[in-house]
GROMACS .gro file of C-alpha atoms in nm:
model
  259
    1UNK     CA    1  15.833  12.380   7.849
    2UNK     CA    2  16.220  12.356   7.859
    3UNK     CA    3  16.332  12.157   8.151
    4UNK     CA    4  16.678  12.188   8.349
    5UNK     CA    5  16.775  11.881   8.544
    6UNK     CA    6  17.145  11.820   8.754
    7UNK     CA    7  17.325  11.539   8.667
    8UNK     CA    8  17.611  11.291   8.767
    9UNK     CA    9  17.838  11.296   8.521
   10UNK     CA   10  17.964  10.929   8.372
   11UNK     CA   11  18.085  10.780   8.038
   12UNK     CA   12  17.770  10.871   7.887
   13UNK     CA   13  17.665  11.127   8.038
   14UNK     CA   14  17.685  11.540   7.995
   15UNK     CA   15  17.557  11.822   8.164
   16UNK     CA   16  17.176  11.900   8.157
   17UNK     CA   17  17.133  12.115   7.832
   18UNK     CA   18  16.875  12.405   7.946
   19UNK     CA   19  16.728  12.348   7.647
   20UNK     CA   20  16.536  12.021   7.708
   21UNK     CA   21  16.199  11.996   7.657
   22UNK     CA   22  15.925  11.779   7.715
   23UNK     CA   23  15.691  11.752   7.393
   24UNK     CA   24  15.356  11.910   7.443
   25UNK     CA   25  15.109  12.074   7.217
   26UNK     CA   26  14.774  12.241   7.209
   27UNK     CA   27  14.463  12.001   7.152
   28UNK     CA   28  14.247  11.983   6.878
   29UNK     CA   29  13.874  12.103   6.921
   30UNK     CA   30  13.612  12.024   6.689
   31UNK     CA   31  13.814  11.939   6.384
   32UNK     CA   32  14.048  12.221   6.411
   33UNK     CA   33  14.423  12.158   6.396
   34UNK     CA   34  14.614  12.151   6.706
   35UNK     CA   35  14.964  12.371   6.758
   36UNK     CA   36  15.282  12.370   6.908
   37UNK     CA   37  15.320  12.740   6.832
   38UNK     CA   38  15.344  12.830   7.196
   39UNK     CA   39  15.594  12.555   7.355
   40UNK     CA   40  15.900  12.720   7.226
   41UNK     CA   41  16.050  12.421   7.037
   42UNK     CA   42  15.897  12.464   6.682
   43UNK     CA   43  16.208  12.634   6.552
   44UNK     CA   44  16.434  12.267   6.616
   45UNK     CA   45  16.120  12.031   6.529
   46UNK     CA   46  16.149  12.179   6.176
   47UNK     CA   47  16.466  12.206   6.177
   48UNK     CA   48  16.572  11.869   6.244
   49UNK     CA   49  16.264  11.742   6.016
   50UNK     CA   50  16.040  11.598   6.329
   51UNK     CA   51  15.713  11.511   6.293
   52UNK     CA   52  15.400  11.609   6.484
   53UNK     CA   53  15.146  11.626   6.196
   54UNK     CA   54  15.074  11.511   5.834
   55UNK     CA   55  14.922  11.617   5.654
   56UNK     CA   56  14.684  11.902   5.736
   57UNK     CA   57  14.480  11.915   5.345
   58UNK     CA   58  14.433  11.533   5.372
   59UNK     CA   59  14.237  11.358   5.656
   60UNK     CA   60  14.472  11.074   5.734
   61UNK     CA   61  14.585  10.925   6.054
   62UNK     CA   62  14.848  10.796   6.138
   63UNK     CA   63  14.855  10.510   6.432
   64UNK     CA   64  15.131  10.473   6.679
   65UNK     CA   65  15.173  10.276   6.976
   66UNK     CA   66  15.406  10.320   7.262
   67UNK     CA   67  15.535   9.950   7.384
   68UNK     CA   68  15.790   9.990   7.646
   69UNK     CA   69  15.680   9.645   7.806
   70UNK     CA   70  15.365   9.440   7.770
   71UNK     CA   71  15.079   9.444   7.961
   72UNK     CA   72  14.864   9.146   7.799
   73UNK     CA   73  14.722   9.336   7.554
   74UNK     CA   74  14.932   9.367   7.225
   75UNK     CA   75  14.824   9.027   7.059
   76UNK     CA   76  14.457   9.190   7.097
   77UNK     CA   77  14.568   9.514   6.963
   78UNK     CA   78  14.678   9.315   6.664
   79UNK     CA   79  14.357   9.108   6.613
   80UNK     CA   80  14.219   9.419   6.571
   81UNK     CA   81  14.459   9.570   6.345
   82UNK     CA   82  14.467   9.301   6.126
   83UNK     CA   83  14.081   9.249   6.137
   84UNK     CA   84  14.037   9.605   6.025
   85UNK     CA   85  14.341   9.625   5.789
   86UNK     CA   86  14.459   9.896   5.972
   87UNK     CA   87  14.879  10.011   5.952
   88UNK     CA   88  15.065  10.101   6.288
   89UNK     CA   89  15.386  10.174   6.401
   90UNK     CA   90  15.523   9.986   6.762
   91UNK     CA   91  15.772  10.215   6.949
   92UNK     CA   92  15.984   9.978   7.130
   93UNK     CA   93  16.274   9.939   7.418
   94UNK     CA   94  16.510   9.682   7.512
   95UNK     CA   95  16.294   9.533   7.739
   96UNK     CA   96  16.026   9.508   7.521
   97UNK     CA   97  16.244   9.338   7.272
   98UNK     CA   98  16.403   9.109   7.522
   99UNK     CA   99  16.047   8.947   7.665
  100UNK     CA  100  15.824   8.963   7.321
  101UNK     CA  101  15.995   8.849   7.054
  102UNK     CA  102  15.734   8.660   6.953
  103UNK     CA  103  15.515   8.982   6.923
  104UNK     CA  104  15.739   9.178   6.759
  105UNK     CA  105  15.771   8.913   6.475
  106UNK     CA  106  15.397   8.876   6.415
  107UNK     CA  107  15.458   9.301   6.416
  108UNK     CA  108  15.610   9.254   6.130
  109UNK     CA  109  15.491   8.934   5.962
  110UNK     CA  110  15.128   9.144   5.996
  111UNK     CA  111  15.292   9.454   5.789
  112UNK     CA  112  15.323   9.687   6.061
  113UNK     CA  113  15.633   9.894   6.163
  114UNK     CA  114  15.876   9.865   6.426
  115UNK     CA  115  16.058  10.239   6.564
  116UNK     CA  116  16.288  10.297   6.833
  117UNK     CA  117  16.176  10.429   7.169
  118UNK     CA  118  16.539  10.320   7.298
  119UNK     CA  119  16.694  10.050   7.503
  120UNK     CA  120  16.634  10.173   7.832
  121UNK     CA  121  16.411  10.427   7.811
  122UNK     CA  122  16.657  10.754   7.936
  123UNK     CA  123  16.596  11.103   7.905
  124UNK     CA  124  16.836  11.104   7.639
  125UNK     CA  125  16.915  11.452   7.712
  126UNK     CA  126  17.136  11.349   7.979
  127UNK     CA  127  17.325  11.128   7.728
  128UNK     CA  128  17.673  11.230   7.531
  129UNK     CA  129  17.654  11.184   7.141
  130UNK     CA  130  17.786  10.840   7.211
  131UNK     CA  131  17.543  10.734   7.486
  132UNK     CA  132  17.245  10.858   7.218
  133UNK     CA  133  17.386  10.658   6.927
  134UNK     CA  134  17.441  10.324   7.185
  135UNK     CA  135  17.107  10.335   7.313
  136UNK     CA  136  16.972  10.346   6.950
  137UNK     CA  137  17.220  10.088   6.785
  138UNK     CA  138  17.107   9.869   6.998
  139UNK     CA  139  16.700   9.828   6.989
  140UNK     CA  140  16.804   9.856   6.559
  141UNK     CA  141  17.029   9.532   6.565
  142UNK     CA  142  16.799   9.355   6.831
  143UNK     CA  143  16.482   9.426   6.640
  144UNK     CA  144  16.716   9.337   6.310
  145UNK     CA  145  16.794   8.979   6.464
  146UNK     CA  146  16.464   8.877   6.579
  147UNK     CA  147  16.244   8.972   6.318
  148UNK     CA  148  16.453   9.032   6.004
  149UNK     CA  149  16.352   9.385   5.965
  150UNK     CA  150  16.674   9.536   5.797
  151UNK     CA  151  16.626   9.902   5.839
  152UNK     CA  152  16.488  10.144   6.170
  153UNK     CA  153  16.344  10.494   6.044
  154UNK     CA  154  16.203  10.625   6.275
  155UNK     CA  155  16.250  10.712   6.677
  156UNK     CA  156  16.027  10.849   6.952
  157UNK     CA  157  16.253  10.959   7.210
  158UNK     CA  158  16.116  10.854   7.558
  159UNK     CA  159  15.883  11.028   7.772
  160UNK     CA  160  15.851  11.314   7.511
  161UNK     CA  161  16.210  11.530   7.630
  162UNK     CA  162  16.441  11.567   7.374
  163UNK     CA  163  16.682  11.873   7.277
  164UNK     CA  164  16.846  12.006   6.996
  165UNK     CA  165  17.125  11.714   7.045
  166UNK     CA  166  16.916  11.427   7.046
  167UNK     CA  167  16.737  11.546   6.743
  168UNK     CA  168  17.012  11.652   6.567
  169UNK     CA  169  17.228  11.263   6.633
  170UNK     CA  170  16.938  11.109   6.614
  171UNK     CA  171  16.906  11.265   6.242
  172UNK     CA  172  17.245  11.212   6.136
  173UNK     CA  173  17.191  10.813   6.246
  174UNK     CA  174  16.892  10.824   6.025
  175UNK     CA  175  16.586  10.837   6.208
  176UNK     CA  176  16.300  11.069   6.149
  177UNK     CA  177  16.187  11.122   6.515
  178UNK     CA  178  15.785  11.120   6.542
  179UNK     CA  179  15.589  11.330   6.805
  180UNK     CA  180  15.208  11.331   6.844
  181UNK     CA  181  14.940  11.556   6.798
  182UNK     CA  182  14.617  11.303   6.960
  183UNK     CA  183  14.699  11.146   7.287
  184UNK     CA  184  14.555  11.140   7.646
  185UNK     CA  185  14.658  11.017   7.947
  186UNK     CA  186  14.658  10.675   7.930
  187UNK     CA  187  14.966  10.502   8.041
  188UNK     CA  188  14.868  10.486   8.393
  189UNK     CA  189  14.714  10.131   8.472
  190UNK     CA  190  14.604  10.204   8.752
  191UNK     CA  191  14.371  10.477   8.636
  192UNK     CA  192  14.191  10.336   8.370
  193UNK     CA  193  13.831  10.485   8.278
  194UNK     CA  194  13.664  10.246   8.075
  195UNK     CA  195  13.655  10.194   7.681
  196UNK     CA  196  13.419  10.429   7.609
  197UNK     CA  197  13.618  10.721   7.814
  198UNK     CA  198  13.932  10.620   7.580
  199UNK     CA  199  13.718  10.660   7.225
  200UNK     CA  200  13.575  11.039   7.340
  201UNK     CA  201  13.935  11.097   7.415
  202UNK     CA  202  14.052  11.041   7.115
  203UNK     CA  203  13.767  11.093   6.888
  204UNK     CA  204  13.723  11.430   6.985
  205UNK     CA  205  14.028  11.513   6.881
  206UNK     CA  206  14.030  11.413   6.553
  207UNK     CA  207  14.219  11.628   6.291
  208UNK     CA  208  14.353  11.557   5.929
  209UNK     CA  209  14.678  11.462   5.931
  210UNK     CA  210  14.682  11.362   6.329
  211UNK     CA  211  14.954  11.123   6.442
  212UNK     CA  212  14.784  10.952   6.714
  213UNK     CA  213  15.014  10.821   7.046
  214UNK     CA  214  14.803  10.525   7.230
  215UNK     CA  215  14.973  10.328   7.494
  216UNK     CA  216  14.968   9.919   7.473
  217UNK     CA  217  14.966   9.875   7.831
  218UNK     CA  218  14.587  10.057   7.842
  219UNK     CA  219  14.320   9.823   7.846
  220UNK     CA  220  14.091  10.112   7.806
  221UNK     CA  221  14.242  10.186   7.460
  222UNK     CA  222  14.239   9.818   7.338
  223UNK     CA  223  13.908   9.762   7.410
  224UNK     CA  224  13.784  10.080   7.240
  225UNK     CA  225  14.006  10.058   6.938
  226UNK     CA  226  13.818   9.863   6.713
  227UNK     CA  227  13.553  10.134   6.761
  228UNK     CA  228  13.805  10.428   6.772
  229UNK     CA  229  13.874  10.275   6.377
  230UNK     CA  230  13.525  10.274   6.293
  231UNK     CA  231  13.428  10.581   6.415
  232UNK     CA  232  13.725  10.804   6.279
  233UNK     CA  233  13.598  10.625   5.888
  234UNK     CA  234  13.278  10.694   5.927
  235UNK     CA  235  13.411  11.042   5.985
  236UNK     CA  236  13.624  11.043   5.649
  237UNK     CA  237  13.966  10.936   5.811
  238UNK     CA  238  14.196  10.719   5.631
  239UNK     CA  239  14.459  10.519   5.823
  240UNK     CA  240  14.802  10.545   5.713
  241UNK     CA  241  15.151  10.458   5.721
  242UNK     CA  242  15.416  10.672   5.867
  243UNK     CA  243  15.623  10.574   5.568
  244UNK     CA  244  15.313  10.728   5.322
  245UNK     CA  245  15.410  11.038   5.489
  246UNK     CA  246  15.781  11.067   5.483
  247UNK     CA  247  15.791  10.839   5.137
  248UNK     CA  248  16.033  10.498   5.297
  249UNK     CA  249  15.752  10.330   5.144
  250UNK     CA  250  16.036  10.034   5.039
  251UNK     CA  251  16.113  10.003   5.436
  252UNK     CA  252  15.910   9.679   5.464
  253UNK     CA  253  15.661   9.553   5.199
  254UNK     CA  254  15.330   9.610   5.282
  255UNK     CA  255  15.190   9.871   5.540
  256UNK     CA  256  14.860  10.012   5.364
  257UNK     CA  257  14.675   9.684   5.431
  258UNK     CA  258  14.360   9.634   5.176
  259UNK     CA  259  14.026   9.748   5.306
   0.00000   0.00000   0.00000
C-alpha cells in the first residue's frame, strides 16, 4: 500500500514521495507460492533487481534475521546455526554495531553474512540521495572495521517502506535490497506466543525459494529454530545463501556450511 507522510524539511531530508510503500505480500498456503501481484510495487521491485523470492523450481530457503539491537538471544541463534550448519544473513543498524561487536565478529568468523538495515533505522523515504547514501556508508565502514568484512551486498531497508529512490541509490551504491516472502509478527516482545506458535508460523508457510524474515529479539523464534530447521529438511528444503542466489559467492569464504 503506498503511503504519504508530511515532513520537515532538513539537510537530508525531501518531501514525502507518494509513492512509498510499505513491503507486503500475499502468504503462502499449503506449498503454494506467495505474490506481491496485488500491492502495486512489482513493476520497481523488478526493476531495480529486489528480491522477494528465489527460486520458485528449487526448494531452497533462504534465512534472514533482522538485528536492529539485541535482545539476549543472538549468541543462541548462532549455537544453533552453527550446530545445524545452517547459512544466514544479519540485517544490522548502527546501534547494533555500536553495542555487539563481539557478535557481529563471531557473524562472520561462523560464515554467515552481514547486510545493511541502516544506521538509524529511518524511513529512508524521507531521506535526499545524500541522506540514503550516509546512512548506508556508514553501517558498511563500521561493519568493515570491526569484523574485516570488506564488501556489503545487500540492504533491507527498515520497517519494509522504500520507494523508487531508495531502490534505485541504493542500487547504484551496490546493494541488492532483499524483501521477504515468510514472516509473522514477531518483533513485538511483549507478545510472544510460545515456540511452538513461532514453528506453525513459519512452517506453514513454507515455499521453494522462500526468503524467510525472523526477528532476533523473539524468544519465540530462537527457541523454535532448531526445530523450524529440522522440520523444513525433513520437508525437502535446503538452506541457502543469499549469495547462491544472486552469485557474490566470493563475498566472504564460506556460507554453505557442510551438513
Amino acid at each position: 500500500m503506498a503511503i504519504a507522510v508530511t515532513l520537515t524539511f532538513g539537510s537530508n531530508l525531501v518531501q514525502a514521495d507518494p509513492g512509498a510503500f510499505h513491503f507486503g505480500f500475499k502468504k503462502s498456503v499449503n506449498g503454494n507460492l506467495p505474490s506481491i501481484d496485488e500491492e502495486g510495487f512489482k513493476p520497481i521491485i523488478t526493476k531495480h533487481g529486489a528480491l522477494f523470492l528465489g527460486e520458485t523450481t528449487r526448494k531452497d530457503l533462504f534465512l534472514t534475521f533482522d538485528n536492529g539491537y539485541e535482545n539476549g538471544l543472538t549468541s543462541g541463534i548462532l549455537d544453533v546455526l552453527n550446530e545445524k550448519k545452517v547459512p544466514a544473513t544479519f540485517f544490522v543498524t548502527g546501534h547494533y554495531i555500536k553495542e555487539e561487536p563481539e557478535l557481529m565478529k563471531r557473524m562472520v568468523t561462523e560464515g554467515h553474512i552481514i547486510g545493511n538495515h541502516s544506521w538509524s533505522h529511518p524511513d529512508m523515504t524521507q531521506l535526499s540521495i545524500d541522506g540514503i547514501k550516509t546512512e548506508l556508508d556508514k553501517v558498511k565502514e563500521q561493519v568493515r572495521l570491526v569484523t574485516g568484512q570488506e564488501e556489503m551486498n545487500y540492504l533491507r531497508p527498515p520497517r519494509g517502506i522504500f520507494n523508487e529512490r531508495v531502490l534505485a541509490v541504493s542500487k547504484q551504491s551496490g546493494y541488492t535490497n532483499v524483501f521477504w516472502s515468510i514472516a509473522y509478527k514477531d518483533w513485538d516482545v511483549n507478545a510472544q506466543k510460545g515456540a511452538q506458535y513461532a514453528f506453525q508460523q513459519v512452517t506453514k508457510q513454507l515455499h521453494p525459494g522462500a526468503i524467510l524474515l525472523l526477528h532476533s529479539v523473539s524468544k519465540d523464534n530462537a527457541e523454535a529454530l532448531g526445530s523450524i530447521i529440522d522440520e523444513a529438511r525433513k520437508q525437502g528444503y535446503e538452506f541457502r545463501s543469499l549469495n547462491e542466489l544472486t552469485g557474490d559467492n566470493e563475498q566472504l569464504p564460506l556460507y554453505i556450511l557442510p551438513r
